[in-house]
Each structure stands twice: as structure tokens, then as C-alpha cells.
mmCIF file of N, CA and C in Angstrom:
data_model
loop_
_atom_site.group_PDB
_atom_site.id
_atom_site.type_symbol
_atom_site.label_atom_id
_atom_site.label_comp_id
_atom_site.label_asym_id
_atom_site.label_seq_id
_atom_site.Cartn_x
_atom_site.Cartn_y
_atom_site.Cartn_z
ATOM 1 N N MET A 1 -56.129 21.667 12.537
ATOM 2 C CA MET A 1 -55.970 22.755 11.754
ATOM 3 C C MET A 1 -57.388 23.384 11.176
ATOM 4 N N GLU A 2 -58.209 23.880 10.960
ATOM 5 C CA GLU A 2 -59.215 24.337 10.735
ATOM 6 C C GLU A 2 -59.330 24.287 9.022
ATOM 7 N N ILE A 3 -60.138 24.247 7.792
ATOM 8 C CA ILE A 3 -60.350 24.442 6.475
ATOM 9 C C ILE A 3 -60.158 26.015 6.527
ATOM 10 N N GLY A 4 -59.554 26.646 5.895
ATOM 11 C CA GLY A 4 -59.033 27.709 5.587
ATOM 12 C C GLY A 4 -57.924 28.710 6.138
ATOM 13 N N ARG A 5 -57.356 27.903 6.934
ATOM 14 C CA ARG A 5 -56.395 28.679 7.712
ATOM 15 C C ARG A 5 -55.501 28.602 6.629
ATOM 16 N N VAL A 6 -54.182 29.738 6.504
ATOM 17 C CA VAL A 6 -53.021 30.198 5.719
ATOM 18 C C VAL A 6 -52.063 29.653 6.280
ATOM 19 N N CYS A 7 -50.938 28.846 6.069
ATOM 20 C CA CYS A 7 -50.216 28.570 6.903
ATOM 21 C C CYS A 7 -48.681 28.633 5.579
ATOM 22 N N VAL A 8 -47.265 28.686 6.077
ATOM 23 C CA VAL A 8 -46.344 28.255 5.446
ATOM 24 C C VAL A 8 -45.981 27.027 5.727
ATOM 25 N N LYS A 9 -45.370 26.980 4.284
ATOM 26 C CA LYS A 9 -44.595 24.990 4.915
ATOM 27 C C LYS A 9 -43.298 25.333 4.790
ATOM 28 N N LEU A 10 -43.463 24.196 6.114
ATOM 29 C CA LEU A 10 -41.803 24.192 6.393
ATOM 30 C C LEU A 10 -40.842 23.784 6.111
ATOM 31 N N ALA A 11 -41.486 22.071 5.523
ATOM 32 C CA ALA A 11 -40.675 21.317 4.887
ATOM 33 C C ALA A 11 -40.648 20.514 3.555
ATOM 34 N N GLY A 12 -39.549 19.879 3.012
ATOM 35 C CA GLY A 12 -39.686 19.891 1.864
ATOM 36 C C GLY A 12 -39.509 20.643 0.546
ATOM 37 N N ARG A 13 -40.070 20.140 -0.894
ATOM 38 C CA ARG A 13 -39.633 20.785 -1.993
ATOM 39 C C ARG A 13 -40.720 22.281 -2.059
ATOM 40 N N ASP A 14 -41.508 22.448 -1.675
ATOM 41 C CA ASP A 14 -42.049 23.307 -1.134
ATOM 42 C C ASP A 14 -42.228 24.291 0.077
ATOM 43 N N ALA A 15 -41.265 24.180 0.992
ATOM 44 C CA ALA A 15 -40.451 24.952 1.881
ATOM 45 C C ALA A 15 -40.885 26.138 1.795
ATOM 46 N N GLY A 16 -41.068 27.326 2.419
ATOM 47 C CA GLY A 16 -41.642 28.692 2.470
ATOM 48 C C GLY A 16 -42.128 29.242 1.482
ATOM 49 N N ASN A 17 -43.230 28.376 1.174
ATOM 50 C CA ASN A 17 -44.030 28.907 0.578
ATOM 51 C C ASN A 17 -45.431 29.083 0.830
ATOM 52 N N VAL A 18 -46.713 29.680 0.630
ATOM 53 C CA VAL A 18 -47.647 30.116 1.551
ATOM 54 C C VAL A 18 -48.893 28.676 0.788
ATOM 55 N N ALA A 19 -49.744 28.354 1.993
ATOM 56 C CA ALA A 19 -50.952 27.305 1.511
ATOM 57 C C ALA A 19 -52.054 27.440 2.397
ATOM 58 N N VAL A 20 -53.142 27.322 2.072
ATOM 59 C CA VAL A 20 -53.778 27.062 2.860
ATOM 60 C C VAL A 20 -54.689 25.680 2.750
ATOM 61 N N VAL A 21 -55.465 25.631 4.079
ATOM 62 C CA VAL A 21 -55.549 23.916 4.422
ATOM 63 C C VAL A 21 -57.072 24.027 4.106
ATOM 64 N N VAL A 22 -56.874 22.974 2.997
ATOM 65 C CA VAL A 22 -58.224 22.830 2.126
ATOM 66 C C VAL A 22 -59.132 21.771 2.883
ATOM 67 N N ASP A 23 -58.831 20.720 3.294
ATOM 68 C CA ASP A 23 -59.081 19.757 3.791
ATOM 69 C C ASP A 23 -58.708 18.868 5.299
ATOM 70 N N ASN A 24 -59.212 18.602 5.859
ATOM 71 C CA ASN A 24 -58.155 17.634 7.173
ATOM 72 C C ASN A 24 -58.462 16.088 7.082
ATOM 73 N N ILE A 25 -57.656 15.235 6.559
ATOM 74 C CA ILE A 25 -57.645 14.314 6.073
ATOM 75 C C ILE A 25 -57.928 13.520 7.626
ATOM 76 N N ASP A 26 -56.916 13.552 8.475
ATOM 77 C CA ASP A 26 -56.506 12.828 9.763
ATOM 78 C C ASP A 26 -56.110 13.710 10.656
ATOM 79 N N SER A 27 -56.154 13.144 12.210
ATOM 80 C CA SER A 27 -55.484 14.007 13.107
ATOM 81 C C SER A 27 -54.058 14.807 12.732
ATOM 82 N N LYS A 28 -52.941 14.359 11.861
ATOM 83 C CA LYS A 28 -52.152 14.465 11.757
ATOM 84 C C LYS A 28 -51.657 14.780 10.350
ATOM 85 N N PHE A 29 -52.641 14.554 9.459
ATOM 86 C CA PHE A 29 -52.520 15.001 7.702
ATOM 87 C C PHE A 29 -53.399 16.197 7.299
ATOM 88 N N VAL A 30 -53.480 16.941 6.652
ATOM 89 C CA VAL A 30 -54.503 18.360 5.980
ATOM 90 C C VAL A 30 -54.297 17.958 4.557
ATOM 91 N N LEU A 31 -55.266 18.459 3.792
ATOM 92 C CA LEU A 31 -54.707 18.554 2.455
ATOM 93 C C LEU A 31 -54.376 20.030 2.241
ATOM 94 N N ILE A 32 -53.269 20.498 1.570
ATOM 95 C CA ILE A 32 -52.801 22.114 1.601
ATOM 96 C C ILE A 32 -53.467 22.325 -0.431
ATOM 97 N N ASP A 33 -53.549 23.835 -0.408
ATOM 98 C CA ASP A 33 -53.409 24.009 -1.581
ATOM 99 C C ASP A 33 -52.482 25.619 -2.037
ATOM 100 N N GLY A 34 -52.440 26.216 -2.988
ATOM 101 C CA GLY A 34 -51.898 27.470 -2.776
ATOM 102 C C GLY A 34 -50.986 27.727 -3.818
ATOM 103 N N ASN A 35 -49.699 28.387 -2.882
ATOM 104 C CA ASN A 35 -48.411 28.408 -3.926
ATOM 105 C C ASN A 35 -47.743 27.032 -3.726
ATOM 106 N N VAL A 36 -48.361 26.089 -3.573
ATOM 107 C CA VAL A 36 -47.703 24.563 -3.519
ATOM 108 C C VAL A 36 -48.071 23.678 -4.216
ATOM 109 N N ARG A 37 -47.613 22.628 -4.217
ATOM 110 C CA ARG A 37 -48.635 21.595 -5.298
ATOM 111 C C ARG A 37 -49.745 21.233 -4.229
ATOM 112 N N ARG A 38 -50.616 20.904 -4.740
ATOM 113 C CA ARG A 38 -51.841 20.553 -3.802
ATOM 114 C C ARG A 38 -51.865 19.081 -3.576
ATOM 115 N N ARG A 39 -51.121 18.662 -2.475
ATOM 116 C CA ARG A 39 -50.808 17.546 -1.739
ATOM 117 C C ARG A 39 -51.427 17.146 -0.668
ATOM 118 N N LYS A 40 -51.823 15.846 -0.061
ATOM 119 C CA LYS A 40 -51.401 15.478 1.416
ATOM 120 C C LYS A 40 -50.113 16.084 2.294
ATOM 121 N N CYS A 41 -50.629 16.821 3.129
ATOM 122 C CA CYS A 41 -49.063 17.302 3.940
ATOM 123 C C CYS A 41 -49.427 17.074 6.020
ATOM 124 N N ASN A 42 -47.874 16.865 6.202
ATOM 125 C CA ASN A 42 -48.436 16.441 7.402
ATOM 126 C C ASN A 42 -48.367 17.967 8.009
ATOM 127 N N VAL A 43 -49.069 17.665 9.422
ATOM 128 C CA VAL A 43 -49.378 19.125 10.558
ATOM 129 C C VAL A 43 -48.203 19.848 11.173
ATOM 130 N N MET A 44 -47.075 18.799 11.179
ATOM 131 C CA MET A 44 -46.036 19.137 11.568
ATOM 132 C C MET A 44 -45.429 20.159 11.422
ATOM 133 N N HIS A 45 -45.729 19.704 9.424
ATOM 134 C CA HIS A 45 -44.604 20.533 8.514
ATOM 135 C C HIS A 45 -44.981 21.986 7.919
ATOM 136 N N LEU A 46 -46.604 22.204 8.632
ATOM 137 C CA LEU A 46 -47.013 23.527 8.684
ATOM 138 C C LEU A 46 -46.980 24.394 9.689
ATOM 139 N N GLU A 47 -46.448 25.622 9.588
ATOM 140 C CA GLU A 47 -46.541 26.621 10.672
ATOM 141 C C GLU A 47 -48.101 27.793 10.453
ATOM 142 N N PRO A 48 -49.285 27.677 10.995
ATOM 143 C CA PRO A 48 -50.273 28.576 11.089
ATOM 144 C C PRO A 48 -49.849 30.103 10.883
ATOM 145 N N LEU A 49 -50.926 30.548 9.769
ATOM 146 C CA LEU A 49 -50.914 32.590 9.828
ATOM 147 C C LEU A 49 -52.277 32.437 11.049
ATOM 148 N N ASP A 50 -52.029 33.771 10.944
ATOM 149 C CA ASP A 50 -53.188 34.164 11.637
ATOM 150 C C ASP A 50 -54.509 34.261 10.826
ATOM 151 N N GLU A 51 -54.327 34.551 9.627
ATOM 152 C CA GLU A 51 -55.400 34.610 8.366
ATOM 153 C C GLU A 51 -56.048 33.532 8.445
ATOM 154 N N VAL A 52 -57.175 33.530 8.033
ATOM 155 C CA VAL A 52 -57.977 32.607 7.560
ATOM 156 C C VAL A 52 -58.977 32.830 6.407
ATOM 157 N N ILE A 53 -59.054 32.358 5.358
ATOM 158 C CA ILE A 53 -60.017 32.503 4.128
ATOM 159 C C ILE A 53 -61.007 31.755 4.069
ATOM 160 N N LYS A 54 -62.272 32.622 3.963
ATOM 161 C CA LYS A 54 -63.255 31.448 3.988
ATOM 162 C C LYS A 54 -63.241 30.739 2.585
ATOM 163 N N ILE A 55 -63.505 29.512 2.559
ATOM 164 C CA ILE A 55 -63.354 28.528 1.665
ATOM 165 C C ILE A 55 -64.131 27.269 1.852
ATOM 166 N N LYS A 56 -64.963 26.476 0.953
ATOM 167 C CA LYS A 56 -65.637 25.365 1.138
ATOM 168 C C LYS A 56 -64.741 23.937 1.539
ATOM 169 N N LYS A 57 -65.163 23.150 2.095
ATOM 170 C CA LYS A 57 -64.398 21.660 1.694
ATOM 171 C C LYS A 57 -63.901 20.988 0.509
ATOM 172 N N ASN A 58 -63.029 21.137 0.388
ATOM 173 C CA ASN A 58 -62.494 20.509 -0.960
ATOM 174 C C ASN A 58 -62.792 21.037 -1.860
ATOM 175 N N ALA A 59 -62.519 22.716 -1.509
ATOM 176 C CA ALA A 59 -62.540 23.537 -2.627
ATOM 177 C C ALA A 59 -61.460 23.325 -3.657
ATOM 178 N N SER A 60 -61.757 23.706 -5.147
ATOM 179 C CA SER A 60 -61.217 23.708 -6.093
ATOM 180 C C SER A 60 -59.627 24.440 -6.358
ATOM 181 N N HIS A 61 -58.685 24.122 -6.845
ATOM 182 C CA HIS A 61 -57.472 25.312 -7.465
ATOM 183 C C HIS A 61 -57.803 26.729 -7.833
ATOM 184 N N ALA A 62 -58.971 26.549 -8.863
ATOM 185 C CA ALA A 62 -59.300 28.057 -9.155
ATOM 186 C C ALA A 62 -60.087 28.830 -8.254
ATOM 187 N N GLU A 63 -60.940 28.135 -7.201
ATOM 188 C CA GLU A 63 -61.601 28.663 -5.986
ATOM 189 C C GLU A 63 -60.127 29.496 -5.209
ATOM 190 N N VAL A 64 -59.405 28.635 -4.954
ATOM 191 C CA VAL A 64 -58.028 28.986 -4.124
ATOM 192 C C VAL A 64 -57.433 29.750 -4.530
ATOM 193 N N ALA A 65 -57.182 29.908 -5.887
ATOM 194 C CA ALA A 65 -56.471 30.850 -6.085
ATOM 195 C C ALA A 65 -57.019 32.353 -6.481
ATOM 196 N N SER A 66 -58.885 32.390 -6.477
ATOM 197 C CA SER A 66 -59.184 33.381 -6.649
ATOM 198 C C SER A 66 -59.269 34.237 -5.039
ATOM 199 N N GLU A 67 -59.204 33.309 -4.041
ATOM 200 C CA GLU A 67 -59.151 33.580 -2.825
ATOM 201 C C GLU A 67 -57.295 34.656 -2.432
ATOM 202 N N PHE A 68 -56.495 33.908 -2.779
ATOM 203 C CA PHE A 68 -54.743 34.281 -2.843
ATOM 204 C C PHE A 68 -54.879 35.716 -4.091
ATOM 205 N N LYS A 69 -55.782 35.870 -4.977
ATOM 206 C CA LYS A 69 -55.590 36.912 -5.510
ATOM 207 C C LYS A 69 -56.428 37.922 -4.469
ATOM 208 N N LYS A 70 -57.461 38.109 -3.779
ATOM 209 C CA LYS A 70 -57.945 38.592 -3.079
ATOM 210 C C LYS A 70 -57.000 39.063 -2.527
ATOM 211 N N LEU A 71 -55.983 38.382 -1.454
ATOM 212 C CA LEU A 71 -55.186 38.609 -0.315
ATOM 213 C C LEU A 71 -53.386 38.991 -0.783
ATOM 214 N N LYS A 72 -53.458 39.249 -2.315
ATOM 215 C CA LYS A 72 -52.204 39.491 -3.470
ATOM 216 C C LYS A 72 -51.080 38.414 -2.920
ATOM 217 N N LEU A 73 -51.653 37.333 -2.800
ATOM 218 C CA LEU A 73 -50.575 36.222 -2.879
ATOM 219 C C LEU A 73 -50.577 35.406 -4.032
ATOM 220 N N GLU A 74 -49.458 34.886 -4.524
ATOM 221 C CA GLU A 74 -49.239 34.536 -6.042
ATOM 222 C C GLU A 74 -49.774 32.713 -5.463
ATOM 223 N N THR A 75 -49.985 31.881 -6.651
ATOM 224 C CA THR A 75 -50.410 30.519 -6.478
ATOM 225 C C THR A 75 -49.547 29.630 -7.364
ATOM 226 N N TRP A 76 -49.824 28.296 -7.248
ATOM 227 C CA TRP A 76 -48.876 27.335 -8.028
ATOM 228 C C TRP A 76 -49.607 27.395 -9.022
ATOM 229 N N ASN A 77 -49.759 27.727 -10.435
ATOM 230 C CA ASN A 77 -50.554 27.231 -11.897
ATOM 231 C C ASN A 77 -49.377 25.935 -12.251
ATOM 232 N N THR A 78 -50.200 24.595 -12.907
ATOM 233 C CA THR A 78 -49.563 24.320 -13.714
ATOM 234 C C THR A 78 -49.623 24.176 -15.531
ATOM 235 N N LYS A 79 -48.589 24.171 -16.113
ATOM 236 C CA LYS A 79 -48.593 24.132 -17.336
ATOM 237 C C LYS A 79 -49.169 22.951 -18.001
ATOM 238 N N PRO A 80 -50.133 22.601 -19.286
ATOM 239 C CA PRO A 80 -50.431 21.669 -19.387
ATOM 240 C C PRO A 80 -49.382 20.968 -20.692
ATOM 241 N N LYS A 81 -49.057 19.779 -20.864
ATOM 242 C CA LYS A 81 -47.658 19.322 -21.376
ATOM 243 C C LYS A 81 -48.028 19.258 -22.875
ATOM 244 N N LYS A 82 -47.032 19.542 -23.809
ATOM 245 C CA LYS A 82 -46.979 19.486 -24.954
ATOM 246 C C LYS A 82 -47.081 18.532 -25.768
ATOM 247 N N LYS A 83 -47.915 18.254 -26.537
ATOM 248 C CA LYS A 83 -48.341 16.817 -27.168
ATOM 249 C C LYS A 83 -46.876 16.439 -28.283
ATOM 250 N N SER A 84 -46.067 15.979 -28.294
ATOM 251 C CA SER A 84 -45.342 15.433 -29.201
ATOM 252 C C SER A 84 -45.522 14.298 -30.171
ATOM 253 N N GLU A 85 -44.876 14.316 -31.276
ATOM 254 C CA GLU A 85 -45.253 12.872 -32.062
ATOM 255 C C GLU A 85 -44.159 11.727 -31.325
ATOM 256 N N LYS A 86 -45.076 10.776 -32.071
ATOM 257 C CA LYS A 86 -44.391 9.608 -31.041
ATOM 258 C C LYS A 86 -42.989 9.079 -32.112
ATOM 259 N N PRO A 87 -41.855 8.723 -30.859
ATOM 260 C CA PRO A 87 -40.937 8.646 -31.272
ATOM 261 C C PRO A 87 -41.079 7.430 -32.817
ATOM 262 N N VAL A 88 -40.138 7.355 -34.088
ATOM 263 C CA VAL A 88 -40.213 6.648 -34.809
ATOM 264 C C VAL A 88 -38.694 5.748 -35.280
ATOM 265 N N SER A 89 -38.880 4.536 -35.263
ATOM 266 C CA SER A 89 -37.103 3.700 -34.917
ATOM 267 C C SER A 89 -36.962 4.113 -36.602
ATOM 268 N N LYS A 90 -35.684 3.779 -36.631
ATOM 269 C CA LYS A 90 -34.886 4.484 -37.852
ATOM 270 C C LYS A 90 -35.170 3.350 -38.555
ATOM 271 N N ARG A 91 -35.737 1.966 -38.697
ATOM 272 C CA ARG A 91 -35.917 0.726 -39.209
ATOM 273 C C ARG A 91 -37.247 1.417 -39.896
ATOM 274 N N MET A 92 -38.251 2.126 -39.557
ATOM 275 C CA MET A 92 -39.581 2.936 -40.141
ATOM 276 C C MET A 92 -39.295 3.434 -40.619
ATOM 277 N N GLN A 93 -38.264 4.634 -40.670
ATOM 278 C CA GLN A 93 -37.887 5.764 -41.653
ATOM 279 C C GLN A 93 -36.953 5.490 -42.791
ATOM 280 N N ASN A 94 -36.084 4.448 -42.394
ATOM 281 C CA ASN A 94 -35.581 3.762 -43.894
ATOM 282 C C ASN A 94 -36.323 3.473 -44.631
ATOM 283 N N LYS A 95 -37.677 2.635 -44.199
ATOM 284 C CA LYS A 95 -38.831 2.287 -45.085
ATOM 285 C C LYS A 95 -39.570 3.270 -45.709
ATOM 286 N N LYS A 96 -39.721 4.550 -45.099
ATOM 287 C CA LYS A 96 -40.667 5.661 -45.777
ATOM 288 C C LYS A 96 -39.597 6.326 -46.502
ATOM 289 N N THR A 97 -38.773 6.835 -46.105
ATOM 290 C CA THR A 97 -37.494 7.513 -47.501
ATOM 291 C C THR A 97 -37.055 6.375 -48.664
ATOM 292 N N ALA A 98 -37.272 4.696 -48.453
ATOM 293 C CA ALA A 98 -36.878 4.266 -49.605
ATOM 294 C C ALA A 98 -38.480 4.287 -50.713
ATOM 295 N N LYS A 99 -39.583 4.413 -49.866
ATOM 296 C CA LYS A 99 -41.176 4.578 -50.620
ATOM 297 C C LYS A 99 -40.916 6.110 -51.462
ATOM 298 N N GLU A 100 -40.668 6.672 -50.765
ATOM 299 C CA GLU A 100 -40.508 8.392 -51.217
ATOM 300 C C GLU A 100 -39.464 8.200 -52.527
ATOM 301 N N GLN A 101 -38.489 7.550 -52.148
ATOM 302 C CA GLN A 101 -37.303 7.655 -53.354
ATOM 303 C C GLN A 101 -37.657 6.885 -55.016
ATOM 304 N N LEU A 102 -38.658 5.833 -54.881
ATOM 305 C CA LEU A 102 -38.993 4.971 -55.608
ATOM 306 C C LEU A 102 -40.201 5.727 -56.377
ATOM 307 N N PRO A 103 -40.024 5.748 -58.155
ATOM 308 C CA PRO A 103 -41.317 6.449 -58.673
ATOM 309 C C PRO A 103 -42.424 5.638 -58.335
ATOM 310 N N ASN A 104 -43.467 5.954 -58.917
ATOM 311 C CA ASN A 104 -44.915 5.616 -58.576
ATOM 312 C C ASN A 104 -44.571 4.103 -59.763
ATOM 313 N N LYS A 105 -45.920 2.977 -59.731
ATOM 314 C CA LYS A 105 -45.686 2.017 -60.597
ATOM 315 C C LYS A 105 -46.325 2.530 -61.640
ATOM 316 N N GLU A 106 -47.036 3.199 -61.929
ATOM 317 C CA GLU A 106 -47.200 3.684 -63.278
ATOM 318 C C GLU A 106 -46.668 4.271 -63.771
ATOM 319 N N GLU A 107 -45.630 5.589 -63.032
ATOM 320 C CA GLU A 107 -44.771 6.059 -64.260
ATOM 321 C C GLU A 107 -43.446 4.929 -64.469
ATOM 322 N N LYS A 108 -43.251 4.301 -63.645
ATOM 323 C CA LYS A 108 -42.068 3.038 -63.855
ATOM 324 C C LYS A 108 -42.198 2.292 -65.060
ATOM 325 N N LYS A 109 -43.618 1.874 -65.747
ATOM 326 C CA LYS A 109 -44.051 1.363 -66.548
ATOM 327 C C LYS A 109 -44.141 1.603 -67.766
ATOM 328 N N ALA A 110 -43.607 1.304 -68.884
ATOM 329 C CA ALA A 110 -43.443 2.244 -70.020
ATOM 330 C C ALA A 110 -43.891 1.160 -71.115
ATOM 331 N N GLU A 111 -44.714 1.707 -71.922
ATOM 332 C CA GLU A 111 -45.106 1.007 -72.773
ATOM 333 C C GLU A 111 -44.541 0.374 -73.459
ATOM 334 N N LYS A 112 -44.473 -1.223 -73.852
ATOM 335 C CA LYS A 112 -44.050 -1.743 -74.362
ATOM 336 C C LYS A 112 -44.156 -1.563 -76.110
ATOM 337 N N PRO A 113 -43.058 -1.471 -76.482
ATOM 338 C CA PRO A 113 -42.937 -1.918 -78.229
ATOM 339 C C PRO A 113 -43.893 -3.316 -78.754
ATOM 340 N N ALA A 114 -44.818 -3.551 -79.770
ATOM 341 C CA ALA A 114 -45.449 -4.538 -79.972
ATOM 342 C C ALA A 114 -44.228 -5.693 -81.085
ATOM 343 N N LYS A 115 -44.103 -6.609 -80.643
ATOM 344 C CA LYS A 115 -43.523 -7.363 -80.910
ATOM 345 C C LYS A 115 -43.604 -8.201 -82.351
ATOM 346 N N GLU A 116 -42.716 -7.698 -83.127
ATOM 347 C CA GLU A 116 -43.159 -8.823 -84.423
ATOM 348 C C GLU A 116 -43.306 -10.135 -84.482
ATOM 349 N N THR A 117 -43.981 -10.801 -85.164
ATOM 350 C CA THR A 117 -44.297 -12.116 -85.135
ATOM 351 C C THR A 117 -43.711 -12.619 -86.133
ATOM 352 N N LYS A 118 -42.822 -13.143 -86.647
ATOM 353 C CA LYS A 118 -42.498 -14.067 -87.599
ATOM 354 C C LYS A 118 -42.500 -15.349 -87.590
ATOM 355 N N LYS A 119 -42.922 -15.547 -88.970
ATOM 356 C CA LYS A 119 -43.510 -16.795 -88.936
ATOM 357 C C LYS A 119 -42.262 -17.792 -89.219
ATOM 358 N N LYS A 120 -42.163 -18.699 -88.376
ATOM 359 C CA LYS A 120 -41.168 -19.807 -88.791
ATOM 360 C C LYS A 120 -41.004 -20.962 -89.925
ATOM 361 N N GLU A 121 -40.046 -20.316 -90.952
ATOM 362 C CA GLU A 121 -40.037 -21.166 -92.188
ATOM 363 C C GLU A 121 -39.656 -23.080 -91.886
ATOM 364 N N VAL A 122 -40.478 -23.489 -92.368
ATOM 365 C CA VAL A 122 -40.351 -24.539 -91.908
ATOM 366 C C VAL A 122 -39.453 -25.522 -92.990
ATOM 367 N N LYS A 123 -38.326 -25.897 -93.157
ATOM 368 C CA LYS A 123 -37.893 -26.323 -93.881
ATOM 369 C C LYS A 123 -38.640 -27.413 -94.665
ATOM 370 N N LYS A 124 -38.280 -27.886 -95.966
ATOM 371 C CA LYS A 124 -38.800 -29.404 -96.443
ATOM 372 C C LYS A 124 -37.843 -30.530 -96.790
#
């Protein structure tokens, strides 16, 4: 298959979606992109269409998406994962809450009254 050939994927998770050939890997496999996940695909799982897009070999997803917009076709867009906080074990949570409940050391210490020193009387 030639680079830029528009195809329909026949098998797998992306079956029925339109893709374009981005690179020839060998005689049986090609790299596809478009309204599918960018990946290696068996030629037997593709149905070539009449359209050919002018793209260079190993074109980026952005370049393929811009060509698909010109043809008024949809493209596959991934959303970046939201970073979440690391899970904290219950043991660590208990330590944090215990520290928050205790008052600061400065507040805890109260001034001690001065001790009156009594002289011991010695009996004679």
C-alpha cells in the first residue's frame, strides 16, 4: 500500500473507522493513523479507498489531523491524563491527624512557679 492511501479498518477495536497509511513497515504491515489509534496494522485488516492524501512518510498525528479536516473527516484525539495525588496509607493518615491534634510544644509548656527552697533545720 502506498503512503497517504485512505482506508477503512475491518478488524479489531477500531473496525469501521477511517485511517490513512503513514508508513510501510514490510509487505504485510503498515503504520496507520487517523480516526484510529496510531499503530501497526496488518494489510489484510484494511480496505483501501480511492482517495490518496498527500502526506510525507512518518507524518505526525497533527499533520494527519489537518489533512482529515480538509476532507471533513474525524480524527482520534487523546486526552492527557490528570495527575492525581499519590494514595496515602491509613497509617500515615493517622500520624498526620495525631500531630495536628497535639498542641505545639511551646503552647504545651507552661511556666512553672518558682519553688520555695526551705532550709532544713538541723536538730542538735
